[in-house]
CSV table of C-alpha atoms (C1' of nucleotides) in Angstrom, one decimal:
chain,number,residue,atom,x,y,z
A,1,MET,CA,192.5,36.0,-27.0
A,2,LYS,CA,189.8,34.4,-29.0
A,3,PRO,CA,190.5,34.5,-33.1
A,4,ILE,CA,188.2,36.9,-35.0
A,5,PRO,CA,185.7,35.1,-37.2
A,6,LEU,CA,186.2,36.9,-40.9
A,7,ALA,CA,184.2,36.4,-43.9
A,8,ILE,CA,185.7,37.8,-47.3
A,9,VAL,CA,183.5,38.6,-50.1
A,10,GLU,CA,185.8,39.2,-53.4
A,11,ASP,CA,184.8,38.6,-56.7
A,12,ASP,CA,188.5,38.8,-58.1
A,13,PRO,CA,190.1,35.1,-57.3
A,14,ILE,CA,193.8,36.1,-57.3
A,15,ILE,CA,192.7,38.4,-54.6
A,16,ARG,CA,190.4,36.3,-52.8
A,17,GLU,CA,193.2,33.5,-52.6
A,18,SER,CA,195.4,35.8,-51.5
A,19,LEU,CA,193.7,37.0,-48.2
A,20,ARG,CA,192.2,33.3,-48.2
A,21,THR,CA,195.7,32.0,-47.7
A,22,PHE,CA,197.1,34.5,-45.7
A,23,LEU,CA,194.3,35.6,-43.6
A,24,GLY,CA,192.9,31.7,-43.1
A,25,GLY,CA,196.5,30.6,-41.9
A,26,ASP,CA,196.7,33.6,-39.1
A,27,PRO,CA,195.7,31.8,-35.5
A,28,GLN,CA,194.0,35.5,-34.7
A,29,PHE,CA,191.5,34.9,-37.6
A,30,ASP,CA,188.7,32.0,-38.1
A,31,LEU,CA,187.9,32.5,-41.5
A,32,LEU,CA,184.2,31.5,-42.0
A,33,TYR,CA,183.2,32.1,-45.0
A,34,THR,CA,184.2,33.6,-48.9
A,35,ALA,CA,181.7,34.1,-51.2
A,36,VAL,CA,182.3,35.8,-54.0
A,37,SER,CA,179.3,38.2,-54.4
A,38,ILE,CA,177.2,39.8,-52.0
A,39,GLU,CA,174.3,37.3,-53.3
A,40,ASP,CA,176.6,34.8,-52.3
A,41,PHE,CA,176.7,36.2,-49.3
A,42,LEU,CA,173.2,36.9,-47.9
A,43,GLN,CA,172.3,33.3,-49.1
A,44,ALA,CA,175.0,31.7,-46.9
A,45,LEU,CA,174.1,34.1,-44.3
A,46,GLU,CA,170.5,33.4,-44.6
A,47,THR,CA,171.1,29.6,-44.5
A,48,ASP,CA,173.4,29.2,-42.0
A,49,ALA,CA,173.3,30.8,-38.9
A,50,ARG,CA,176.9,30.1,-37.5
A,51,ILE,CA,178.6,32.5,-40.1
A,52,VAL,CA,178.1,35.5,-37.4
A,53,PRO,CA,181.7,37.3,-38.6
A,54,ALA,CA,183.0,40.2,-36.5
A,55,VAL,CA,185.0,41.5,-39.8
A,56,ILE,CA,183.9,41.2,-42.8
A,57,LEU,CA,186.4,42.4,-45.7
A,58,LEU,CA,184.4,43.6,-48.4
A,59,ASP,CA,185.0,44.6,-52.4
A,60,ILE,CA,183.4,47.4,-53.9
A,61,GLN,CA,183.0,46.4,-57.4
A,62,LEU,CA,181.2,43.3,-57.3
A,63,PRO,CA,179.5,41.5,-60.2
A,64,GLY,CA,175.3,42.4,-59.4
A,65,MET,CA,175.3,44.1,-56.3
A,66,SER,CA,177.8,45.9,-55.7
A,67,GLY,CA,179.5,46.1,-52.1
A,68,ILE,CA,177.6,49.5,-51.2
A,69,GLU,CA,174.7,48.7,-52.2
A,70,GLY,CA,175.5,45.3,-50.0
A,71,ILE,CA,176.1,46.8,-46.7
A,72,PRO,CA,173.1,47.5,-45.8
A,73,SER,CA,171.2,44.0,-46.1
A,74,ILE,CA,174.3,42.1,-44.5
A,75,LYS,CA,174.0,44.8,-41.5
A,76,LYS,CA,170.5,43.7,-41.2
A,77,LEU,CA,171.5,40.2,-41.1
A,78,ARG,CA,174.7,40.5,-39.1
A,79,PRO,CA,173.6,44.0,-37.1
A,80,GLY,CA,176.8,44.1,-34.7
A,81,VAL,CA,179.5,43.2,-37.7
A,82,ASP,CA,182.1,45.5,-39.0
A,83,VAL,CA,182.5,46.5,-42.7
A,84,ILE,CA,186.1,46.7,-44.1
A,85,MET,CA,185.9,48.1,-47.5
A,86,LEU,CA,188.5,47.0,-50.4
A,87,THR,CA,188.8,48.7,-53.2
A,88,THR,CA,191.0,49.9,-56.0
A,89,PHE,CA,188.8,53.2,-56.6
A,90,GLU,CA,189.5,56.5,-54.0
A,91,GLU,CA,186.5,58.2,-55.9
A,92,SER,CA,185.0,60.5,-53.0
A,93,ASP,CA,181.9,59.3,-53.9
A,94,LYS,CA,182.4,56.0,-53.2
A,95,ILE,CA,183.9,56.7,-50.3
A,96,PHE,CA,181.2,58.5,-48.4
A,97,ALA,CA,178.4,56.1,-50.0
A,98,ALA,CA,180.4,53.3,-48.4
A,99,LEU,CA,180.8,55.2,-44.7
A,100,CYS,CA,177.4,56.5,-45.1
A,101,ALA,CA,176.4,53.0,-45.5
A,102,GLY,CA,177.7,51.9,-42.6
A,103,ALA,CA,181.3,50.8,-43.7
A,104,CYS,CA,183.7,51.8,-40.8
A,105,SER,CA,187.3,51.2,-42.6
A,106,TYR,CA,188.4,51.9,-46.2
A,107,LEU,CA,191.4,50.3,-47.9
A,108,SER,CA,192.9,50.8,-51.1
A,109,LYS,CA,193.2,46.8,-52.1
A,110,ARG,CA,197.4,48.3,-53.1
A,111,VAL,CA,198.2,48.2,-49.8
A,112,SER,CA,200.2,45.1,-48.2
A,113,LEU,CA,198.1,41.9,-46.9
A,114,VAL,CA,200.1,42.5,-43.1
A,115,THR,CA,198.7,46.2,-43.5
A,116,ILE,CA,195.1,44.8,-43.9
A,117,ARG,CA,195.4,42.1,-41.4
A,118,ASP,CA,196.3,45.3,-38.7
A,119,ALA,CA,193.3,46.9,-40.2
A,120,ILE,CA,191.4,43.9,-39.1
A,121,LEU,CA,192.5,43.8,-35.4
A,122,THR,CA,192.3,47.7,-35.2
A,123,VAL,CA,188.9,47.1,-35.7
A,124,HIS,CA,188.1,44.8,-34.0
A,125,ARG,CA,189.7,46.6,-31.1
A,126,GLY,CA,186.6,49.5,-31.9
A,127,GLY,CA,189.2,51.1,-34.1
A,128,SER,CA,189.4,52.2,-37.8
A,129,TYR,CA,192.0,52.3,-39.7
A,130,MET,CA,191.9,54.4,-43.4
A,131,SER,CA,194.0,54.3,-46.6
A,132,PRO,CA,196.0,58.1,-46.2
A,133,SER,CA,195.1,59.2,-49.7
A,134,ILE,CA,191.6,57.7,-48.6
A,135,ALA,CA,192.0,59.7,-44.8
A,136,ARG,CA,192.8,62.8,-46.9
A,137,LYS,CA,189.8,62.9,-48.6
A,138,VAL,CA,187.9,61.9,-46.0
A,139,VAL,CA,189.4,64.8,-43.5
A,140,GLU,CA,188.8,67.2,-46.9
A,141,HIS,CA,185.4,66.2,-46.5
A,142,PHE,CA,185.0,68.4,-43.4
A,143,ILE,CA,187.1,71.4,-44.6
A,144,PRO,CA,184.6,73.0,-47.4
A,145,ALA,CA,182.5,73.7,-44.8
A,146,PRO,CA,183.6,77.0,-43.9
A,147,LYS,CA,182.7,77.9,-47.4
A,148,LYS,CA,179.3,79.6,-46.8
A,149,ASP,CA,179.0,82.9,-49.2
A,150,ASP,CA,177.1,85.2,-47.4
A,151,GLY,CA,175.6,86.4,-50.3
A,152,PRO,CA,175.5,90.1,-51.2
A,153,LEU,CA,173.8,90.9,-48.5
A,154,THR,CA,174.6,93.9,-46.4
A,155,GLN,CA,175.2,93.1,-42.6
A,156,ARG,CA,172.2,94.7,-41.5
A,157,GLN,CA,170.0,92.7,-44.0
A,158,GLN,CA,172.0,89.5,-42.8
A,159,GLU,CA,170.9,90.2,-39.4
A,160,ILE,CA,167.3,90.5,-40.2
A,161,VAL,CA,167.4,87.3,-42.1
A,162,ASP,CA,169.0,85.3,-38.9
A,163,CYS,CA,166.1,86.3,-37.2
A,164,ILE,CA,163.3,85.6,-40.1
A,165,VAL,CA,164.8,82.2,-40.7
A,166,ASN,CA,165.3,81.5,-36.6
A,167,GLY,CA,161.6,81.6,-36.9
A,168,LEU,CA,160.2,84.8,-36.0
A,169,SER,CA,158.0,86.9,-37.2
A,170,TYR,CA,158.7,90.8,-38.5
A,171,LYS,CA,157.0,92.1,-35.3
A,172,MET,CA,159.4,90.1,-33.3
A,173,THR,CA,162.2,90.7,-35.5
A,174,ALA,CA,161.9,94.3,-35.4
A,175,ASP,CA,161.4,94.2,-31.3
A,176,LYS,CA,164.8,92.4,-31.3
A,177,LEU,CA,167.0,94.5,-33.8
A,178,GLY,CA,165.0,97.9,-31.7
A,179,ILE,CA,163.8,99.0,-35.1
A,180,SER,CA,159.7,99.6,-36.5
A,181,LEU,CA,158.3,97.0,-38.2
A,182,ASP,CA,158.3,99.2,-41.4
A,183,THR,CA,162.0,98.6,-41.8
A,184,VAL,CA,161.8,95.3,-41.4
A,185,ARG,CA,159.7,95.0,-44.0
A,186,THR,CA,161.6,97.5,-46.0
A,187,HIS,CA,165.1,95.6,-45.3
A,188,ILE,CA,163.0,92.4,-46.1
A,189,LYS,CA,161.7,94.1,-49.5
A,190,HIS,CA,165.1,94.5,-50.5
A,191,ILE,CA,166.7,91.3,-49.7
A,192,TYR,CA,163.7,90.1,-51.6
A,193,GLN,CA,164.9,92.1,-54.6
A,194,VAL,CA,168.8,91.2,-54.0
A,195,LEU,CA,168.0,87.5,-53.8
A,196,GLU,CA,165.6,87.5,-56.6
A,197,ILE,CA,163.3,85.6,-54.6
A,198,ASN,CA,159.5,86.4,-53.5
A,199,SER,CA,158.7,84.9,-50.2
A,200,LYS,CA,159.8,83.7,-46.7
A,201,GLY,CA,159.5,80.5,-46.8
A,202,GLU,CA,162.5,80.4,-50.7
A,203,LEU,CA,164.6,83.1,-47.6
A,204,ILE,CA,164.3,80.1,-45.0
A,205,ARG,CA,165.0,77.3,-47.7
A,206,ARG,CA,168.1,79.0,-49.0
A,207,SER,CA,169.6,79.7,-45.5
A,208,LEU,CA,169.7,76.3,-44.4
A,209,ASP,CA,170.3,74.9,-47.7
A,210,LYS,CA,174.1,77.0,-47.3
A,211,LYS,CA,174.7,76.3,-44.1
B,1,MET,CA,214.7,63.8,-50.7
B,2,LYS,CA,214.6,67.2,-49.2
B,3,PRO,CA,213.9,67.1,-45.4
B,4,ILE,CA,210.6,68.3,-44.6
B,5,PRO,CA,210.1,71.4,-42.9
B,6,LEU,CA,208.5,71.1,-39.3
B,7,ALA,CA,207.8,73.7,-36.8
B,8,ILE,CA,206.3,72.0,-33.0
B,9,VAL,CA,203.4,73.6,-30.8
B,10,GLU,CA,203.2,72.3,-28.0
B,11,ASP,CA,203.4,73.6,-24.1
B,12,ASP,CA,204.2,70.9,-22.7
B,13,PRO,CA,208.1,70.6,-22.1
B,14,ILE,CA,208.3,66.9,-21.4
B,15,ILE,CA,206.3,66.2,-25.1
B,16,ARG,CA,208.0,69.1,-26.5
B,17,GLU,CA,211.4,68.1,-26.2
B,18,SER,CA,210.8,64.6,-26.4
B,19,LEU,CA,209.6,65.6,-30.3
B,20,ARG,CA,212.3,67.8,-30.7
B,21,THR,CA,214.7,65.7,-29.9
B,22,PHE,CA,213.5,62.9,-32.1
B,23,LEU,CA,212.8,64.5,-35.1
B,24,GLY,CA,215.1,67.4,-34.9
B,25,GLY,CA,217.6,64.3,-34.8
B,26,ASP,CA,216.4,62.7,-38.1
B,27,PRO,CA,217.3,63.9,-41.3
B,28,GLN,CA,213.9,63.4,-43.1
B,29,PHE,CA,212.8,66.6,-40.9
B,30,ASP,CA,214.0,70.1,-40.9
B,31,LEU,CA,212.5,71.6,-37.9
B,32,LEU,CA,212.6,75.4,-38.4
B,33,TYR,CA,210.8,76.3,-35.1
B,34,THR,CA,209.4,75.0,-31.7
B,35,ALA,CA,206.9,77.0,-30.1
B,36,VAL,CA,204.7,77.0,-26.4
B,37,SER,CA,202.0,79.0,-27.6
B,38,ILE,CA,200.0,79.8,-30.9
B,39,GLU,CA,200.7,83.5,-30.4
B,40,ASP,CA,204.4,82.5,-29.7
B,41,PHE,CA,204.1,81.0,-33.1
B,42,LEU,CA,202.0,83.9,-35.2
B,43,GLN,CA,204.5,86.1,-33.4
B,44,ALA,CA,207.3,84.0,-34.9
B,45,LEU,CA,205.8,83.6,-38.3
B,46,GLU,CA,205.4,87.2,-38.7
B,47,THR,CA,208.6,88.6,-37.9
B,48,ASP,CA,210.4,85.5,-39.2
B,49,ALA,CA,209.6,85.2,-43.0
B,50,ARG,CA,212.1,82.3,-43.5
B,51,ILE,CA,209.8,79.8,-41.1
B,52,VAL,CA,207.6,77.9,-44.1
B,53,PRO,CA,207.0,75.0,-42.3
B,54,ALA,CA,205.2,72.4,-44.0
B,55,VAL,CA,203.8,70.5,-41.2
B,56,ILE,CA,202.8,71.5,-38.2
B,57,LEU,CA,202.4,69.2,-35.2
B,58,LEU,CA,199.7,71.4,-32.8
B,59,ASP,CA,198.4,71.0,-29.8
B,60,ILE,CA,195.0,71.0,-29.0
B,61,GLN,CA,195.4,72.3,-25.5
B,62,LEU,CA,197.6,75.2,-25.1
B,63,PRO,CA,197.5,78.1,-22.8
B,64,GLY,CA,195.9,81.2,-24.4
B,65,MET,CA,194.7,80.7,-27.4
B,66,SER,CA,194.1,76.6,-27.9
B,67,GLY,CA,195.2,75.1,-31.1
B,68,ILE,CA,191.9,75.0,-32.9
B,69,GLU,CA,190.9,78.7,-32.6
B,70,GLY,CA,194.8,79.0,-33.7
B,71,ILE,CA,194.7,77.0,-37.2
B,72,PRO,CA,193.0,79.6,-39.0
B,73,SER,CA,195.7,82.3,-38.1
B,74,ILE,CA,198.4,80.2,-39.2
B,75,LYS,CA,196.8,79.5,-41.9
B,76,LYS,CA,196.6,82.4,-43.1
B,77,LEU,CA,200.0,83.2,-42.7
B,78,ARG,CA,201.4,80.4,-44.6
B,79,PRO,CA,198.8,79.5,-46.4
B,80,GLY,CA,200.0,75.7,-47.8
B,81,VAL,CA,201.4,74.1,-44.4
B,82,ASP,CA,199.8,70.9,-43.3
B,83,VAL,CA,198.6,70.7,-39.5
B,84,ILE,CA,198.5,67.7,-37.5
B,85,MET,CA,196.8,67.9,-33.9
B,86,LEU,CA,198.1,66.6,-31.4
B,87,THR,CA,195.9,65.9,-27.8
B,88,THR,CA,195.4,64.2,-25.1
B,89,PHE,CA,191.2,64.4,-25.8
B,90,GLU,CA,189.2,61.5,-28.4
B,91,GLU,CA,186.3,64.1,-27.8
B,92,SER,CA,184.3,63.9,-31.1
B,93,ASP,CA,183.5,68.0,-30.9
B,94,LYS,CA,187.1,68.5,-30.5
B,95,ILE,CA,187.9,66.2,-33.3
B,96,PHE,CA,185.7,67.9,-35.6
B,97,ALA,CA,186.2,71.3,-35.0
B,98,ALA,CA,189.9,71.0,-35.6
B,99,LEU,CA,189.0,69.2,-38.7
B,100,CYS,CA,186.8,71.9,-40.2
B,101,ALA,CA,189.3,74.5,-38.6
B,102,GLY,CA,191.3,73.0,-41.5
B,103,ALA,CA,193.5,70.2,-39.7
B,104,CYS,CA,194.2,67.8,-41.7
B,105,SER,CA,195.7,65.1,-39.4
B,106,TYR,CA,194.4,64.2,-35.7
B,107,LEU,CA,197.2,61.8,-33.5
B,108,SER,CA,196.2,60.8,-29.6
B,109,LYS,CA,199.3,61.7,-27.7
B,110,ARG,CA,199.6,58.3,-26.7
B,111,VAL,CA,201.2,57.0,-29.9
B,112,SER,CA,204.8,56.5,-30.4
B,113,LEU,CA,207.0,58.6,-31.7
B,114,VAL,CA,207.7,56.4,-34.7
B,115,THR,CA,204.0,56.9,-35.0
B,116,ILE,CA,204.2,60.4,-35.0
B,117,ARG,CA,207.4,60.5,-37.6
B,118,ASP,CA,204.9,58.1,-39.9
B,119,ALA,CA,202.0,60.8,-40.0
B,120,ILE,CA,204.3,63.6,-40.9
B,121,LEU,CA,205.3,61.5,-43.6
B,122,THR,CA,202.3,60.8,-44.5
B,123,VAL,CA,200.4,64.3,-44.4
B,124,HIS,CA,203.3,65.0,-46.5
B,125,ARG,CA,203.1,62.8,-49.2
B,126,GLY,CA,199.3,64.3,-49.3
B,127,GLY,CA,197.8,61.3,-46.8
B,128,SER,CA,196.2,61.6,-43.4
B,129,TYR,CA,196.6,59.6,-41.0
B,130,MET,CA,194.2,59.3,-37.3
B,131,SER,CA,194.6,56.7,-34.7
B,132,PRO,CA,192.1,54.1,-35.0
B,133,SER,CA,190.0,55.6,-32.1
B,134,ILE,CA,189.8,58.9,-33.5
B,135,ALA,CA,189.3,57.1,-37.3
B,136,ARG,CA,186.7,55.3,-36.2
B,137,LYS,CA,185.0,58.4,-34.4
B,138,VAL,CA,185.1,60.2,-38.3
B,139,VAL,CA,183.7,57.1,-39.5
B,140,GLU,CA,181.0,57.4,-37.1
B,141,HIS,CA,179.9,60.4,-38.0
B,142,PHE,CA,178.8,59.8,-41.5
B,143,ILE,CA,176.8,56.9,-40.4
B,144,PRO,CA,173.4,58.8,-38.1
B,145,ALA,CA,172.7,60.2,-41.6
B,146,PRO,CA,170.3,57.9,-43.1
B,147,LYS,CA,168.2,58.2,-39.4
B,148,LYS,CA,165.0,60.5,-40.1
B,149,ASP,CA,161.7,60.1,-39.1
B,150,ASP,CA,159.3,61.5,-41.0
B,151,GLY,CA,157.7,62.4,-37.6
B,152,PRO,CA,153.7,60.9,-36.6
B,153,LEU,CA,152.0,62.3,-39.9
B,154,THR,CA,150.1,60.4,-41.5
B,155,GLN,CA,150.4,59.9,-45.3
B,156,ARG,CA,148.1,62.4,-46.1
B,157,GLN,CA,149.8,64.8,-44.1
B,158,GLN,CA,153.1,64.6,-45.6
B,159,GLU,CA,152.1,65.1,-49.0
B,160,ILE,CA,150.7,68.6,-47.7
B,161,VAL,CA,153.9,69.2,-46.1
B,162,ASP,CA,155.7,68.3,-48.8
B,163,CYS,CA,153.8,70.5,-51.5
B,164,ILE,CA,154.1,73.0,-48.9
B,165,VAL,CA,157.8,72.8,-48.2
B,166,ASN,CA,158.4,72.7,-52.2
B,167,GLY,CA,157.2,76.2,-51.8
B,168,LEU,CA,153.3,76.0,-52.5
B,169,SER,CA,151.2,78.4,-51.2
B,170,TYR,CA,147.7,76.9,-49.4
B,171,LYS,CA,145.8,76.9,-52.7
B,172,MET,CA,148.5,75.2,-54.9
B,173,THR,CA,148.1,72.5,-52.7
B,174,ALA,CA,144.6,72.4,-52.5
B,175,ASP,CA,144.5,72.6,-56.4
B,176,LYS,CA,147.4,70.2,-56.8
B,177,LEU,CA,145.7,67.1,-54.7
B,178,GLY,CA,142.7,68.1,-55.9
B,179,ILE,CA,141.0,69.3,-52.7
B,180,SER,CA,139.5,72.3,-51.3
B,181,LEU,CA,141.3,75.1,-50.1
B,182,ASP,CA,140.1,74.7,-46.5
B,183,THR,CA,141.0,71.2,-46.4
B,184,VAL,CA,144.2,72.2,-46.5
B,185,ARG,CA,143.6,74.9,-43.8
B,186,THR,CA,142.4,71.8,-41.6
B,187,HIS,CA,145.1,69.4,-42.8
B,188,ILE,CA,147.7,72.2,-42.4
B,189,LYS,CA,145.7,73.2,-38.4
B,190,HIS,CA,146.2,69.1,-37.1
B,191,ILE,CA,149.7,68.9,-38.7
B,192,TYR,CA,150.5,72.0,-36.3
B,193,GLN,CA,149.2,70.8,-33.4
B,194,VAL,CA,150.9,67.0,-34.2
B,195,LEU,CA,154.8,68.9,-34.3
B,196,GLU,CA,153.9,71.5,-31.8
B,197,ILE,CA,154.9,74.5,-34.0
B,198,ASN,CA,152.6,77.3,-35.5
B,199,SER,CA,154.1,78.9,-38.3
B,200,LYS,CA,154.9,77.6,-41.9
B,201,GLY,CA,158.4,79.2,-40.9
B,202,GLU,CA,158.9,76.7,-38.1
B,203,LEU,CA,157.3,73.0,-41.2
B,204,ILE,CA,160.1,74.1,-43.4
B,205,ARG,CA,162.8,74.7,-41.5
B,206,ARG,CA,161.9,71.2,-39.7
B,207,SER,CA,161.4,69.1,-43.0
B,208,LEU,CA,164.8,70.4,-44.1
B,209,ASP,CA,166.8,69.7,-41.3
B,210,LYS,CA,166.0,66.2,-41.2
B,211,LYS,CA,167.0,65.6,-44.5
C,1,DT,C1',179.4,119.5,-53.3
C,2,DA,C1',176.3,116.4,-55.3
C,3,DT,C1',176.1,111.4,-55.7
C,4,DC,C1',175.0,107.1,-53.9
C,5,DC,C1',174.6,103.4,-50.4
C,6,DC,C1',172.4,102.2,-46.1
C,7,DC,C1',169.1,102.5,-42.5
C,8,DT,C1',165.2,104.4,-40.9
C,9,DC,C1',160.3,104.9,-40.4
C,10,DG,C1',155.2,105.5,-42.6
C,11,DC,C1',150.8,104.1,-44.9
C,12,DA,C1',148.1,101.8,-47.7
C,13,DT,C1',146.4,97.3,-49.8
C,14,DC,C1',146.0,93.7,-51.4
C,15,DA,C1',147.2,88.3,-50.3
C,16,DA,C1',148.2,84.4,-47.3
C,17,DG,C1',148.6,82.4,-43.2
C,18,DA,C1',146.6,80.9,-38.4
C,19,DT,C1',142.7,79.9,-35.5
C,20,DG,C1',137.9,78.7,-33.8
C,21,DT,C1',134.0,76.6,-34.5
C,22,DG,C1',131.2,73.2,-36.5
C,23,DA,C1',129.3,69.3,-40.1
C,24,DT,C1',129.8,64.7,-42.6
C,25,DA,C1',131.1,60.4,-44.4
C,26,DG,C1',134.5,56.5,-44.9
C,27,DC,C1',136.7,52.7,-41.5
C,28,DG,C1',138.3,49.9,-38.2
C,29,DA,C1',138.7,48.2,-33.5
C,30,DC,C1',136.1,47.4,-29.7
D,1,DG,C1',126.7,49.8,-33.3
D,2,DT,C1',129.6,52.9,-31.0
D,3,DC,C1',134.0,55.0,-31.0
D,4,DG,C1',138.2,56.8,-32.5
D,5,DC,C1',140.9,58.2,-36.4
D,6,DT,C1',140.9,60.0,-41.0
D,7,DA,C1',139.9,62.9,-44.5
D,8,DT,C1',136.7,66.1,-46.2
D,9,DC,C1',134.4,70.8,-46.4
D,10,DA,C1',132.8,75.4,-44.9
D,11,DC,C1',132.3,80.1,-42.7
D,12,DA,C1',134.2,83.7,-39.7
D,13,DT,C1',137.8,86.1,-38.1
D,14,DC,C1',142.5,88.1,-36.6
D,15,DT,C1',147.6,88.4,-37.8
D,16,DT,C1',151.2,88.1,-40.8
D,17,DG,C1',153.2,89.0,-45.4
D,18,DA,C1',154.7,91.0,-49.7
D,19,DT,C1',155.0,94.8,-52.4
D,20,DG,C1',154.6,99.9,-54.0
D,21,DC,C1',155.4,105.0,-53.0
D,22,DG,C1',157.6,108.2,-50.5
D,23,DA,C1',161.0,110.0,-47.0
D,24,DG,C1',165.4,111.7,-44.0
D,25,DG,C1',169.4,111.3,-41.9
D,26,DG,C1',174.5,109.4,-42.0
D,27,DG,C1',178.5,107.9,-44.0
D,28,DA,C1',182.1,107.6,-48.0
D,29,DT,C1',183.4,108.8,-51.9
D,30,DA,C1',184.0,111.2,-56.4
DNA sequence: TATCCCCTCGCATCAAGATGTGATAGCGAC
DNA sequence: GTCGCTATCACATCTTGATGCGAGGGGATA
């Protein structure tokens, strides 16, 4: 198995050297570059085409451009790279921002060097490793989805709304529900009063937002 | 440390017995119940109030009600429980369905018993463990977000659309952009042709969807 | 029973949107 | 220069939507 080309972007000298010593000394890896900032790293990538890491360990808290902000630029220069975020923070915001930016793994800095090593191997095999507490936050992100209050609408009113939101006209809605056009109008009227809105546009926007 | 109360729902006798033997023999756990189906398990939870597991190992592929379908019912009877899905499948659909239903961990059945044990401990500590390939799929779910094509609209057309989507009428849009009402109409006409739609509702829905 | 809410329907009116036909003008491409 | 695209404006017509007023039937509840 060929060694995995690596890069590290970390400003803290203690952690950086610790990583460099541990990973650089492991024959499974080929540590190509160690940067102290995104700017530094981008510069290196631009000037030296030989730096093509498969995996990057990226600190999230960096002087200048943050790790998250840097991901797009890095991916632009080295599209295939997998990014592992290293961080002391576990705020949901940062986690999701990093994942959305293209990070594929997110580790707390408190984990052991062995765990980091394993995470690199996992990522390089096409997997992903998240610290347990971070994984939990990610998982919980999916749960609030089913939390949608249907508003104070009656069941019938909700049916009307569904039709309208799905693009049906009042007439088509009337046909579909087997009621008269005027009845649909009446329902809409009441719905608008209850929801305190006054146009189909707002109704659609409102319905789409909560889903 | 008190043993962690467990329950297992698994129809395959081999896997079930394997889990039962391994986990049941571990003093860290207190294996309260082993069910072969959701129906069986729900029945047990209803009739025996002493069955209050902290963690449930739940097969996703079960005869009768599937594991995913069963999660809401289980959570209803035992709200605080953490659910770990065990599965041979790694389809994104199933993963997200399970997470949305309230599962907090998702393991491939191919992992070792030790990994399952560790996952239980992790989950019970408030974390989450996902098999690497599954974690990767979860992570990738976040990435396609920034993929929004603004459509083949010209810049001017997009301005019109923005106004409309923000709730302005044609007249208000005309005033805001400093053009005549008829011009707005003309633009809308062209926009509808290009987008192949034919109502304001569709326009709004379409615009909101991609954001 | 009286009351309230929900669903149903009708009519009327005005505002807004959808659609067709046609015209003028600037700008870049061929 | 002509062609094509974009942006602008006008007029006409028809459909749709928003809103007010009124009304009857059914079910739940006090």
